[in-house]
Amino acid sequence: MVRGGREVLASVVASQMTLHAEYGGVVPELASREHLKNIVPVVREAMARACVGFADLDAVAVTEGPGLAGALLVGITYAKALAAGLEKPLLGVNHLEGHIHAVLMEAGAEMDGPLMALVVSGGHTHLYLCTQVPKGEAPGAPNLWAAPMWRYRNVGRTVDDAAGEAFDKTAKLLGLGYPGGPWMDALAKLGNPRAVEFRFQPIKRRSMESVLPTRSAEDAVRMGHPEGDANFDFSFSGIKTAVLRYVQTHGMKDVVEVRRARLGAALKENPKLRADEAVREMPEVFDQQTLDLIASFQYAVVGNLLKQTFAAAESWGGRGVIVSGGVAANSELRRRFTEEAARRGMRVEFPALAMATDNAAMIAAAAWGKFAAGEFAGDEMRAQPGLRLG
Ligand code: KG4
Ligand code: ZN
């Protein structure tokens, strides 16, 4: 529940993490069934917490995509029914724009564009150049333009795994809990990040047509891009394989299997067990070699995200950097991005921890621009699992 695109009146999240943890990953059928079960009580609770009645709503916003088809369908069907029943406008939102607005709704008014946004989660690693629509050009009612309206251009993305996926898969192969990101973050603090050197290979350049409309240098300059053929893509499947090879060649397999069994049993008893608690309760399961490997992995992944993001910001004329999505909760990422931004005299912003992972408030915030512009969704709105932004 969000007022004016900025003010969160209530944010209720029905997390499915514990359920999916049993399977070591998200199970699509379970995800849509859980959505179906939770959607009505979650909306009711948000309305109650915000002390708002259905009649007070101005519009209903819902995620159109990208995401799992079944889960998207539950949200869209419910939102359509709610909007029709209340005779209120319906607004379709891109999930990735939602992640960007998790930051913009707090810091956006003070941040001048253009900004380079890194959206980094379990499913995505994307770089977007965000520019503000000049007030005079923004469609719709000017009195609604308390929050600035933004446009996006995708200037980089992963060619294989997402960064969060690399955290999760690496954690899994080391016998840790799910989702792996928070486990790796906590355990990396206990290891030596220089113990193992992971290198990122240069990525084969994808067709620049998807980034720039033409390859001509003139056009690149006109688009505000000085280099024309710079590559800000990511690849994270290699480092996961490198960790696996390291485990195999350093005789760590038995240690991993003991940890998997011990942690598996402990997590069965207490599914909410956190890494710091596990370390306290069973320190013998976390050998130094593994902790060093985890610290080195995280150091490399964060370093790669940092290098590409700031290079893209510089190249595209970004005046500030924003990072959002589940991996934006990572403590090393926050520290190193903050240090790098300070070194360059740039501003960097992250979402509040509660807004970093998926939530509905960021979707409502992103919908504000469409509401103000009168861009309402019709009855034909459908789930778009592969929807792109920019
Ligand atoms: O945005 P999100 O909640 O869901 C989507 O994928 O859309 O992101 C979840 C991802 C998972 O891969 C999880 O391991 C990762 O974010 N994550 C982290 C941390 N907290 C969550 N990765 C690294 N460090 C963290 N502290
Ligand atoms: Zn997400």
CSV table of N, CA and C and ligand atoms in Angstrom, one decimal, residues 95 99 121-123 164-165 167-168 179-182 185 325-327 329-330 356-358, ligand 1:
chain,number,residue,atom,x,y,z
A,95,HIS,N,8.3,-6.1,-13.2
A,95,HIS,CA,8.9,-6.5,-11.9
A,95,HIS,C,10.3,-5.8,-11.7
A,99,HIS,N,11.9,-3.2,-8.8
A,99,HIS,CA,13.1,-3.2,-8.1
A,99,HIS,C,13.8,-1.8,-8.1
A,121,SER,N,19.4,-10.0,-8.7
A,121,SER,CA,18.6,-10.9,-7.8
A,121,SER,C,18.9,-12.3,-8.2
A,122,GLY,N,17.9,-13.2,-7.8
A,122,GLY,CA,18.1,-14.6,-8.1
A,122,GLY,C,17.8,-14.9,-9.6
A,123,GLY,N,17.1,-14.0,-10.2
A,123,GLY,CA,16.7,-14.2,-11.6
A,123,GLY,C,17.3,-13.3,-12.6
A,164,GLY,N,22.6,-13.8,-8.1
A,164,GLY,CA,22.0,-14.4,-7.0
A,164,GLY,C,21.9,-16.0,-7.2
A,165,GLU,N,21.7,-16.4,-8.4
A,165,GLU,CA,21.7,-17.8,-8.8
A,165,GLU,C,23.1,-18.4,-8.5
A,167,PHE,N,25.3,-17.3,-6.3
A,167,PHE,CA,25.3,-17.4,-4.8
A,167,PHE,C,24.6,-18.7,-4.4
A,168,ASP,N,23.4,-18.9,-4.9
A,168,ASP,CA,22.6,-20.0,-4.5
A,168,ASP,C,23.2,-21.4,-4.9
A,179,PRO,N,17.8,-19.8,0.8
A,179,PRO,CA,18.7,-19.4,-0.3
A,179,PRO,C,20.1,-19.1,0.2
A,180,GLY,N,21.0,-19.3,-0.7
A,180,GLY,CA,22.4,-19.4,-0.4
A,180,GLY,C,23.1,-18.0,-0.1
A,181,GLY,N,22.5,-16.9,-0.7
A,181,GLY,CA,23.1,-15.6,-0.6
A,181,GLY,C,23.4,-15.2,0.9
A,182,PRO,N,22.4,-15.2,1.8
A,182,PRO,CA,22.6,-14.8,3.1
A,182,PRO,C,23.6,-15.7,3.9
A,185,ASP,N,27.1,-14.6,2.5
A,185,ASP,CA,27.4,-13.3,3.1
A,185,ASP,C,27.9,-13.4,4.5
A,325,GLY,N,17.4,-5.3,-5.7
A,325,GLY,CA,17.2,-6.8,-5.9
A,325,GLY,C,17.8,-7.5,-4.7
A,326,GLY,N,17.5,-8.8,-4.6
A,326,GLY,CA,17.9,-9.5,-3.4
A,326,GLY,C,19.4,-9.4,-3.0
A,327,VAL,N,20.3,-9.5,-4.0
A,327,VAL,CA,21.7,-9.4,-3.8
A,327,VAL,C,22.2,-8.1,-3.2
A,329,ALA,N,21.2,-6.9,-0.8
A,329,ALA,CA,21.3,-7.0,0.7
A,329,ALA,C,22.7,-7.4,1.1
A,330,ASN,N,23.6,-7.8,0.2
A,330,ASN,CA,24.9,-8.3,0.6
A,330,ASN,C,25.7,-7.2,1.2
A,356,ALA,N,14.8,-4.7,-0.4
A,356,ALA,CA,15.7,-5.3,-1.4
A,356,ALA,C,15.1,-6.5,-2.0
A,357,THR,N,14.5,-7.4,-1.2
A,357,THR,CA,13.9,-8.6,-1.8
A,357,THR,C,12.5,-8.3,-2.2
A,358,ASP,N,11.9,-9.2,-3.0
A,358,ASP,CA,10.6,-9.0,-3.6
A,358,ASP,C,9.5,-8.5,-2.6
B,1,KG4,O1,15.0,-10.1,-5.5
B,1,KG4,P1,14.9,-11.5,-4.8
B,1,KG4,O2,14.2,-11.5,-3.5
B,1,KG4,O3,14.1,-12.5,-5.7
B,1,KG4,C1,14.3,-12.6,-7.1
B,1,KG4,O4,15.2,-13.4,-7.5
B,1,KG4,O5,13.6,-11.9,-7.9
B,1,KG4,O6,16.4,-12.1,-4.8
B,1,KG4,C2,16.7,-13.3,-4.2
B,1,KG4,C3,18.2,-13.6,-4.4
B,1,KG4,C4,18.6,-15.0,-4.0
B,1,KG4,O7,19.4,-15.5,-5.0
B,1,KG4,C5,19.4,-14.8,-2.7
B,1,KG4,O8,20.4,-15.8,-2.5
B,1,KG4,C6,20.0,-13.4,-2.9
B,1,KG4,O9,18.9,-12.7,-3.6
B,1,KG4,N1,20.4,-12.8,-1.7
B,1,KG4,C7,21.7,-12.5,-1.4
B,1,KG4,C8,21.6,-11.9,0.0
B,1,KG4,N2,20.3,-11.9,0.4
B,1,KG4,C9,19.6,-12.4,-0.6
B,1,KG4,N3,22.8,-12.7,-2.1
B,1,KG4,C10,23.9,-12.3,-1.5
B,1,KG4,N4,24.0,-11.8,-0.2
B,1,KG4,C11,22.9,-11.6,0.5
B,1,KG4,N5,23.0,-11.0,1.7
